[in-house]
Amino acid sequence: MAHPPWSATDLRQEPVTTEEAPEPTAATVPYRFEPDASAAELAERFGELEAGTESGVTVTVAGRLMLRRVQGKLAFATLQDNSGPGADGRIQLFAPAATTPDFEGSAPALGDWIGVTGEVMTTRRGELSVRVDAWTLLAAARRAFPDKWHGLSDTDTRYRQRYVDLWVTEEARRTMLLRSRLVSLTRRWLEDRGFIEVETPVFHPIPGGGYARPFTTHHNALGTDLYLRIAPELYLKRLVVGGFPRVFEMARVFRNEGLSSRHNPEFTMLELYQAYGDYHDHMALTEELVAHLATELCGGTTITYQGRELDLAVPWRRATMTDLVDEQIGRRLDAATPTDELRAVCDEYELPWHDGDGPGMLLLEIYEKTTEAAQWQPVFVTDYPEEVSPLSRAHREVPGLVERFEAIVAGRELCNGFSELVDPDEQRTRFEAQARRRSGGDEEAMAVDEDYLRALEYGLPPTVGLGIGIDRLAMLLADAPSVRDVILFPTLRPEADPS
RNA sequence: GCGCCUCUAGCUCAACGGCAGAGCAACGGACUCUUAAUCCGCAGGUUCUGGGUUCGAAUCCCAGGGGGCGCACCA
C-alpha cells in the first residue's frame, strides 16, 4: 500500500485541469478506513494519564467533528464517535500548526466526518486528546449543523431529520440505544427459555388476531387485495399446531388509525405462544421479563416514569376487572350484570353505548373509561368478558368470562394475553359473531378465517399466548413521554418539498 | 374528524400595529492549552402560503399548509 489507510493523497494528486486545488468531494474520500480505537476505549485506557503527558501510543479514531476551538497556531476540536455504553463517546483533538498536516489549508468543517491518526496525550489542562499527526476527510457536511449548544428543539425537524437529531440530541441517541438493547435482551431471554423466533406473513388475505382497521394493498399478479397485518396471532398459533411449542415474533404491525403520542400506525409487537401453558404462566412470564429488562437497562426494578415512581419488582398485583372497577367506582359489575344496569352506569359516566352492545362490551367500556388510566403501579387485570375476546378460551370457573389478562403500567396497556381458545367449533361460533358485527358496520370486527379453523381442527393443544407492545415498553424504560421518542422514524405527513 | 397552541436567518430565539434583530453556525481577520474558547469585522430574510383590515401588518382578521398538545378513534 502506497499510503497509510487514512491518506487520500493519492486521490488528491490526480491531474486537475483548474489551477485551484479541487475541493474534497465524495469522490475524493477513501473507499475504506480503519479506526483502531474509540473515544470510550481511550477514556478507559488512558483515563489516569497525568496532565501534559505524551503516552507514546499512536491510535486512529474516526467520527464527526462537533466543536472546534482555534487558538492561532494551535487548534482544539471535539470528535464525536458515539462510542461507549452511553453512546456519548467524544475525544478532543489537539492540532498544533507545526505538526498538523494542512493546518492552514482545507481544514475540516464542523459536522465533517474525519479520521485522525496520532499520539494519545493530555493537554496542560489535563484533557485527554489525540494529537493530529495525520487526518483525512471521510465525509463533508455540506449542510450546517444545528446550534452547538441548543441543538434541535423543533420536534418536526427532529423526527424528519433523525440523522441530524441523533448527533445533537444525546437523549435521542440514548433512547434508541436502550430500545435496541431491550429487543436484543428480550430475544436472548426468550431463547434461553426454549422459544424460537419465527417470521410470519405481513400480507394477510384476511386481517385477524386483533380488533383494528387494517391497511389495504393490492397484489397485481395474484389479482387480489391483501391487508397489512394488524397482529401475527393467527399465524403463530398455526405454528403451534405445526409442532413448534414455543414461538415468538418481533412483529411490525400496522393499524390504520389515528396518530397520537401513544399511537404510531406501524409499531412493534412481541407475540409469543407457549403450548401446554395457561394465562397464569404468561402473567408470570411477563412480570419476570419486564423486571429483568428493567434491571438490565435501568439498574433496578424501581424506575421513574415522567416523575412518578414505578415498582416493577415481581410479583405484580393481580386483580379481576370486576374487582378493579368496584375499587374505582364502588359498583360490582360483571358479564352477568343486566344490560339495563350497565347502560345506566354508562349514562352516569357519560359514556356512549349502542343498541348492539352486550354486557361484555359495556363492562369493558366502563372499565376502560373509569378505571384503566387510574392504575399506576403494575397490575394484571384478569378475566375479561367473552363478548370482547373472540380468541380467548372460556374461563374455567366463571361463565361469560374468558381467561384473559392485560398488564396495566403507568395507566396504559402494556400487554394482552390469554389462554387460547383451542376448540374449532367454539372458535367458529365466535368468528361468526364477529362477522355479524362486521356486516353490521363494525370495520374492526374480525372475519371468519376458514384456514385458521382448519388448523384448529388438526388440533391445538392447551396454549397460552401473549402480545407485548415493544414501543410502550421502551417508552416506560426510557422514560419517554411520546411513542415518537422511541421510534427512529415515526410516521409523519410527507413533506411537500424536502429540499 | 373537533378544540387549543405554534410556525421569524442553517440552528436557538427576540421584536407583538411603526426602520425585521441577537447568539451560534458561515465568511474575513487576531490569537500556541482551549473546553459552548475569546476578541474585531462582514454577510445572511417570500417573517409557512394566499387573501383581507389599516396611512402602515411578522404582529390584527379570514382561508389553507406543517407541527405539538388535548379530545374522538385506537376493545
XYZ file of C-alpha atoms (C1' of nucleotides) in Angstrom:
574
model
C 0.000 0.000 0.000
C 1.465 3.318 -1.061
C -0.199 5.341 1.656
C -1.496 4.677 5.109
C -5.210 3.950 5.144
C -6.211 7.422 6.311
C -4.463 9.144 3.453
C -6.330 10.449 0.463
C -3.155 11.876 -1.005
C -3.127 9.578 -3.982
C -6.600 10.673 -4.898
C -5.978 14.348 -4.314
C -2.935 14.285 -6.584
C -4.856 13.151 -9.596
C -4.337 15.550 -12.513
C -6.607 18.542 -12.379
C -7.413 20.961 -15.146
C -8.033 24.018 -12.998
C -5.310 25.961 -11.241
C -7.078 25.728 -7.901
C -6.740 22.581 -5.868
C -10.004 20.667 -6.013
C -12.350 20.811 -3.067
C -12.543 17.439 -1.389
C -15.750 15.789 -2.508
C -17.398 12.470 -2.005
C -15.307 11.245 -4.913
C -12.035 12.033 -3.137
C -12.709 10.317 0.169
C -11.176 6.905 0.647
C -13.157 3.772 -0.016
C -12.238 2.342 3.327
C -10.956 3.496 6.663
C -9.798 1.523 9.624
C -10.008 3.128 13.056
C -8.304 1.133 15.790
C -9.646 2.959 18.831
C -12.802 4.649 20.038
C -13.262 7.597 22.337
C -14.692 5.345 25.011
C -11.768 2.934 24.784
C -9.276 5.788 25.064
C -11.050 7.193 28.103
C -10.962 3.754 29.666
C -7.337 3.065 28.816
C -5.786 6.499 29.371
C -8.122 7.981 31.951
C -5.350 8.165 34.514
C -2.807 9.904 32.268
C -1.406 12.961 34.048
C -1.745 16.431 32.578
C 0.872 17.325 29.987
C 1.835 13.739 29.185
C 2.537 12.056 25.868
C 1.605 8.391 26.016
C 3.855 7.129 23.261
C 0.836 5.289 21.836
C -0.468 6.137 18.389
C -4.092 5.440 17.537
C -6.539 6.028 14.707
C -10.007 7.325 15.538
C -12.942 8.356 13.381
C -16.100 10.329 13.909
C -17.781 13.635 13.332
C -16.220 16.991 14.165
C -18.658 18.627 16.585
C -16.752 21.528 18.159
C -13.677 23.489 17.229
C -11.549 25.967 19.150
C -8.865 27.538 17.042
C -6.170 29.295 19.021
C -3.954 30.794 16.334
C -1.243 28.249 15.668
C -2.957 25.666 17.811
C -6.389 24.208 17.414
C -8.583 22.022 19.568
C -11.558 20.120 18.319
C -14.067 17.627 19.650
C -14.501 14.450 17.687
C -17.665 12.537 18.485
C -17.930 8.839 17.707
C -20.846 7.842 19.966
C -18.814 5.048 21.454
C -19.364 3.632 24.890
C -22.415 2.357 26.716
C -23.982 5.799 26.856
C -23.322 6.455 23.164
C -21.705 9.711 24.251
C -18.125 8.996 23.213
C -16.102 12.122 22.442
C -12.391 12.730 22.267
C -10.521 16.011 21.964
C -8.212 16.518 19.010
C -5.063 18.532 19.593
C -3.694 20.155 16.456
C -0.535 22.304 16.571
C 0.122 24.099 13.290
C 3.727 22.957 13.299
C 2.908 19.268 13.011
C -0.646 19.074 11.725
C -0.919 18.399 8.003
C -2.834 21.000 6.021
C -3.407 23.141 9.127
C -3.893 26.358 7.177
C -5.433 24.675 4.168
C -8.716 22.877 3.803
C -9.250 22.244 7.490
C -12.331 20.186 8.254
C -15.577 21.972 8.985
C -17.998 21.412 11.813
C -20.061 18.373 11.015
C -17.466 16.719 8.781
C -16.638 13.093 9.301
C -12.891 12.724 9.671
C -10.393 10.069 10.541
C -7.396 11.037 12.655
C -4.181 9.257 13.459
C -1.881 10.495 16.181
C -0.372 10.085 19.583
C -2.599 9.851 22.636
C -1.688 12.683 25.029
C -3.045 15.023 27.625
C -3.036 18.793 27.407
C -1.586 21.047 30.090
C -5.067 21.288 31.499
C -5.249 17.529 31.602
C -7.733 16.870 28.791
C -7.208 13.521 27.111
C -6.549 14.152 23.432
C -5.324 12.662 20.221
C -2.660 14.791 18.551
C -3.454 15.181 14.886
C -0.421 13.750 13.130
C -2.481 12.791 10.081
C -6.106 13.201 9.160
C -8.415 12.542 6.280
C -11.844 13.712 5.328
C -14.377 10.861 5.355
C -17.466 12.909 4.504
C -18.002 16.626 4.154
C -21.057 18.159 5.814
C -22.472 20.408 3.130
C -25.318 21.466 5.350
C -24.722 23.418 8.527
C -25.195 21.538 11.764
C -27.644 22.941 14.324
C -26.591 25.330 17.065
C -23.838 23.574 19.006
C -25.346 24.497 22.350
C -29.101 24.496 21.817
C -29.228 21.695 19.269
C -32.601 20.950 17.717
C -35.776 21.840 19.540
C -38.256 21.751 16.687
C -39.817 18.310 17.029
C -40.784 18.197 13.385
C -37.181 18.645 12.310
C -36.019 16.169 14.923
C -38.320 13.428 13.616
C -37.880 14.151 9.936
C -34.123 14.602 10.098
C -33.334 11.989 12.701
C -29.905 11.632 11.101
C -29.127 15.067 12.491
C -31.083 14.718 15.716
C -29.118 11.640 16.711
C -25.900 13.632 16.606
C -27.064 16.646 18.506
C -29.607 15.195 20.932
C -27.893 12.848 23.330
C -31.240 11.860 24.813
C -32.433 10.627 21.426
C -29.305 8.572 20.967
C -29.575 7.080 24.435
C -33.235 6.209 23.979
C -32.719 4.478 20.661
C -29.807 2.555 22.074
C -31.940 1.471 25.018
C -34.603 0.240 22.642
C -32.078 -1.738 20.663
C -30.797 -3.388 23.831
C -34.324 -4.040 25.023
C -35.092 -6.007 21.869
C -31.789 -7.834 21.998
C -32.149 -8.775 25.676
C -35.704 -9.929 25.089
C -34.657 -12.218 22.271
C -31.905 -13.764 24.349
C -34.176 -14.144 27.373
C -36.836 -15.948 25.339
C -34.322 -18.134 23.538
C -32.891 -19.144 26.905
C -36.372 -20.413 27.735
C -36.737 -22.527 24.635
C -38.628 -20.080 22.426
C -37.694 -19.877 18.770
C -38.055 -16.735 16.705
C -40.131 -17.018 13.555
C -41.266 -14.723 10.779
C -44.833 -14.915 9.562
C -46.519 -13.045 6.710
C -47.036 -9.301 6.784
C -49.542 -9.628 3.937
C -52.717 -11.208 5.208
C -55.555 -12.251 2.931
C -57.867 -11.927 5.939
C -56.939 -9.431 8.647
C -57.222 -11.041 12.050
C -55.850 -11.513 15.513
C -56.782 -8.051 16.647
C -59.512 -5.526 16.662
C -58.385 -2.727 14.362
C -58.744 -1.300 10.894
C -56.109 -2.618 8.511
C -54.218 -1.013 5.666
C -55.223 -2.476 2.328
C -52.954 -3.110 -0.608
C -53.181 -4.989 -3.866
C -51.104 -7.705 -5.435
C -51.121 -7.327 -9.207
C -50.026 -10.789 -10.267
C -52.422 -12.508 -7.906
C -55.106 -10.001 -8.726
C -56.162 -9.839 -5.114
C -56.342 -7.393 -2.262
C -54.136 -8.040 0.718
C -54.054 -6.498 4.154
C -51.033 -5.476 6.162
C -51.208 -7.466 9.366
C -52.756 -5.947 12.458
C -51.379 -8.824 14.547
C -49.397 -12.016 13.866
C -51.513 -14.039 16.275
C -53.332 -16.443 13.990
C -50.188 -17.444 12.094
C -48.213 -18.020 15.273
C -50.878 -20.331 16.622
C -50.831 -22.224 13.310
C -47.155 -22.829 14.103
C -48.019 -24.337 17.467
C -50.399 -26.643 15.586
C -47.431 -27.291 13.284
C -45.325 -28.574 16.136
C -43.331 -25.598 17.401
C -44.446 -25.471 21.037
C -42.702 -22.205 21.880
C -42.551 -19.484 19.233
C -42.210 -15.733 19.207
C -42.097 -12.957 16.652
C -40.953 -9.354 16.902
C -43.731 -8.296 14.617
C -44.079 -4.945 12.966
C -47.815 -4.491 12.761
C -49.907 -1.866 11.014
C -53.138 -0.256 12.124
C -54.954 2.292 10.054
C -55.964 4.545 12.889
C -55.220 7.861 14.469
C -51.779 9.071 15.487
C -51.054 10.282 18.968
C -48.267 10.444 21.490
C -49.109 6.810 22.237
C -50.003 5.517 18.765
C -47.983 5.144 15.596
C -49.598 3.470 12.569
C -46.773 0.953 12.437
C -45.439 -0.385 15.679
C -43.714 -3.399 17.096
C -45.495 -6.128 18.932
C -43.756 -9.039 20.527
C -46.061 -12.019 20.401
C -45.223 -15.356 21.929
C -47.062 -18.643 22.224
C -46.392 -21.484 24.580
C -48.015 -24.872 24.324
C -49.257 -26.606 27.478
C -49.489 -23.366 29.472
C -52.346 -21.177 30.636
C -52.683 -17.471 31.321
C -51.179 -17.757 34.795
C -47.950 -18.885 33.157
C -47.780 -15.835 30.965
C -48.556 -13.406 33.731
C -45.529 -14.842 35.481
C -43.505 -14.681 32.285
C -44.462 -11.047 31.664
C -43.518 -9.778 35.091
C -40.267 -11.707 35.064
C -39.290 -10.463 31.623
C -40.094 -6.838 32.399
C -38.319 -6.976 35.755
C -35.298 -8.496 34.029
C -35.256 -5.768 31.385
C -35.625 -3.030 33.996
C -32.729 -4.489 35.963
C -30.509 -4.691 32.894
C -31.473 -1.369 31.332
C -32.356 0.835 34.295
C -30.244 -0.738 37.002
C -33.172 -1.968 39.073
C -36.860 -2.673 39.239
C -37.730 0.688 40.748
C -37.868 3.193 37.948
C -39.185 6.694 37.436
C -41.654 7.374 34.681
C -42.483 11.014 33.994
C -41.606 11.992 37.520
C -43.532 9.204 39.269
C -42.063 6.108 40.761
C -42.894 2.667 39.398
C -42.111 -0.568 41.181
C -41.712 -3.336 38.619
C -40.482 -5.960 41.083
C -42.025 -9.432 40.877
C -44.783 -10.237 41.694
C -47.199 -7.738 40.206
C -50.659 -7.370 41.605
C -53.396 -9.483 40.033
C -56.991 -8.320 40.151
C -60.128 -9.115 38.221
C -61.759 -6.469 36.102
C -64.814 -6.673 38.353
C -62.757 -6.038 41.492
C -60.850 -3.137 39.955
C -63.983 -1.411 38.710
C -65.554 -1.944 42.130
C -62.485 -0.392 43.740
C -62.655 2.598 41.437
C -66.366 3.395 41.239
C -67.870 1.305 44.021
C -70.036 -0.985 41.915
C -69.749 -4.697 41.320
C -70.247 -5.245 37.618
C -69.551 -8.322 35.568
C -70.610 -10.081 32.414
C -73.768 -11.309 34.182
C -74.903 -7.833 35.187
C -78.169 -6.933 33.425
C -77.704 -4.776 30.350
C -80.035 -2.079 31.664
C -77.944 -1.646 34.787
C -74.739 -1.394 32.747
C -76.329 1.146 30.424
C -77.366 3.187 33.443
C -73.760 3.210 34.663
C -72.613 4.283 31.197
C -75.101 7.124 31.274
C -73.912 8.129 34.709
C -70.349 8.473 33.428
C -71.448 9.974 30.099
C -70.195 7.025 28.083
C -71.973 6.444 24.773
C -73.440 2.979 24.203
C -75.081 1.337 21.210
C -78.070 -0.940 20.958
C -75.928 -3.832 19.758
C -73.552 -3.652 22.729
C -73.932 -6.613 25.037
C -72.993 -6.612 28.724
C -69.391 -7.521 27.963
C -68.925 -4.569 25.627
C -70.495 -2.205 28.150
C -68.429 -3.560 31.021
C -65.221 -3.171 29.050
C -66.171 0.368 28.125
C -66.866 1.241 31.758
C -63.598 -0.347 32.875
C -61.528 1.455 30.263
C -63.008 4.855 30.788
C -63.175 4.873 34.555
C -60.533 2.512 35.827
C -57.688 1.733 33.450
C -55.936 5.090 33.448
C -56.202 5.306 37.233
C -53.885 2.336 37.683
C -50.275 3.429 38.075
C -48.348 0.592 39.659
C -48.274 -2.583 37.564
C -51.417 -4.662 37.758
C -52.649 -7.674 35.820
C -56.270 -7.105 35.028
C -57.826 -10.530 34.585
C -60.975 -12.225 33.412
C -62.389 -10.254 30.506
C -65.870 -10.640 29.025
C -66.083 -13.321 26.378
C -68.029 -10.966 24.129
C -64.946 -8.802 23.517
C -62.407 -11.630 23.397
C -63.084 -13.770 20.324
C -59.825 -15.739 20.518
C -59.684 -16.418 24.249
C -60.672 -19.623 25.992
C -63.676 -19.563 28.310
C -62.930 -19.099 31.987
C -62.754 -22.465 33.709
C -64.981 -21.261 36.574
C -66.963 -18.165 35.640
C -69.436 -18.323 32.749
C -69.364 -15.386 30.344
C -65.734 -14.596 31.076
C -62.510 -15.690 29.436
C -59.054 -16.374 30.826
C -57.528 -13.190 29.569
C -55.289 -10.576 31.163
C -53.770 -7.248 30.370
C -50.906 -5.671 32.266
C -51.550 -2.026 33.038
C -48.471 0.001 33.925
C -48.481 3.766 34.367
C -52.136 3.802 33.356
C -51.519 2.196 29.996
C -51.944 -1.212 28.488
C -48.573 -2.879 28.200
C -49.597 -6.340 27.082
C -52.514 -8.623 26.401
C -52.533 -12.356 26.855
C -54.854 -15.256 27.289
C -55.363 -18.959 27.463
C -56.013 -19.679 23.807
C -59.310 -20.873 22.508
C -58.466 -24.304 21.101
C -61.900 -25.697 20.225
C -62.584 -25.269 16.477
C -66.358 -25.385 16.889
C -66.360 -22.731 19.579
C -63.927 -20.658 17.504
C -66.267 -20.864 14.524
C -69.141 -19.630 16.670
C -67.032 -16.697 17.911
C -65.858 -15.831 14.396
C -69.452 -15.847 13.202
C -70.460 -13.477 15.971
C -67.615 -11.203 14.886
C -68.657 -11.490 11.260
C -72.167 -10.371 12.222
C -70.715 -7.282 13.886
C -68.636 -6.716 10.785
C -71.546 -6.876 8.402
C -73.361 -4.639 10.858
C -70.829 -1.947 10.039
C -68.058 -2.578 12.575
C -64.942 -2.275 10.424
C -62.759 -3.519 13.229
C -64.516 -6.792 13.872
C -62.861 -9.953 12.638
C -63.883 -12.060 9.661
C -64.171 -15.842 9.563
C -60.762 -17.325 8.824
C -61.505 -20.791 7.435
C -57.887 -21.839 7.183
C -57.330 -20.973 10.829
C -60.343 -23.102 11.735
C -58.930 -25.930 9.642
C -55.658 -25.660 11.570
C -57.551 -25.875 14.851
C -59.315 -28.964 13.534
C -55.921 -30.629 13.274
C -55.502 -29.957 16.975
C -54.097 -27.072 19.033
C -53.038 -28.275 22.487
C -53.667 -26.134 25.562
C -51.719 -22.982 24.744
C -51.172 -19.550 26.184
C -50.282 -16.517 24.109
C -49.109 -13.035 24.853
C -48.560 -9.794 22.994
C -46.321 -7.090 24.419
C -46.169 -3.610 22.941
C -42.451 -3.098 22.499
C -42.836 0.618 21.842
C -44.827 1.098 25.029
C -42.297 -0.910 26.976
C -39.458 1.143 25.531
C -41.280 4.339 26.479
C -41.607 3.114 30.024
C -37.991 2.063 30.474
C -36.577 5.075 28.607
C -38.895 7.456 30.475
C -40.110 8.794 27.118
C -43.369 10.767 27.064
C -44.165 10.096 23.406
C -44.055 6.965 21.310
C -42.300 9.070 18.680
C -39.356 9.314 21.023
C -38.793 5.561 20.819
C -39.397 5.179 17.069
C -36.476 6.224 14.895
C -38.616 7.453 12.029
C -42.177 7.994 13.248
C -44.972 8.298 10.730
C -45.465 11.916 9.655
C -47.255 13.601 6.844
C -44.908 13.506 3.841
C -43.018 16.721 3.258
C -44.247 18.773 0.320
C -40.730 19.779 -0.649
C -37.930 18.160 1.328
C -35.199 20.325 -0.205
C -62.587 14.496 12.381
C -63.022 18.598 16.551
C -60.634 22.215 20.001
C -56.333 24.899 21.795
C -51.257 26.351 20.868
C -47.399 27.133 17.383
C -44.517 28.467 12.598
C -39.339 34.875 12.067
C -31.813 33.809 9.087
C -28.886 26.974 8.502
C -29.911 26.312 14.236
C -31.827 28.609 19.024
C -34.715 32.750 19.894
C -36.233 38.450 20.133
C -39.261 42.197 18.062
C -46.295 41.813 19.456
C -49.634 47.755 14.801
C -44.481 51.991 13.406
C -36.879 51.017 10.136
C -37.065 42.732 10.965
C -32.825 41.968 15.399
C -29.399 38.925 18.675
C -26.454 34.479 19.858
C -24.427 30.193 17.499
C -23.065 28.418 12.540
C -20.951 30.580 7.755
C -17.357 34.219 5.673
C -12.681 37.754 6.603
C -9.056 38.931 10.470
C -6.167 38.415 15.617
C -4.650 34.596 18.940
C 0.280 28.044 20.833
C -3.519 24.976 26.140
C -8.925 25.677 24.563
C -13.473 23.131 26.890
C -20.362 26.340 24.110
C -12.750 29.341 23.697
C -12.330 34.704 23.279
C -11.958 39.341 20.513
C -12.688 42.506 15.903
C -15.195 42.743 11.258
C -18.638 41.170 7.388
C -22.707 38.899 5.321
C -27.198 36.493 5.816
C -34.851 37.148 5.364
C -41.026 35.082 0.352
C -41.394 36.644 8.950
C -45.123 28.986 6.300
C -48.676 30.312 1.869
C -52.805 33.205 -0.121
C -56.362 36.887 0.771
C -58.303 40.979 3.927
C -58.349 45.270 7.590
C -55.023 49.590 8.090
C -51.622 55.574 6.307
C -48.637 51.347 7.840
C -49.007 44.044 9.224
C -44.015 39.338 11.358
C -47.783 41.446 14.709
C -54.921 42.067 13.848
C -58.863 39.126 10.832
C -60.180 35.033 7.201
C -58.771 30.662 4.410
C -55.109 26.984 3.518
C -50.464 24.171 4.901
C -46.739 21.917 8.555
C -46.022 20.642 13.648
C -47.326 19.998 19.005
C -50.923 19.054 22.882
C -55.873 17.533 24.241
C -60.495 15.121 22.693
C -62.524 11.446 19.446
C -60.649 6.891 17.339
C -57.193 3.064 18.947
C -61.872 -3.193 22.557
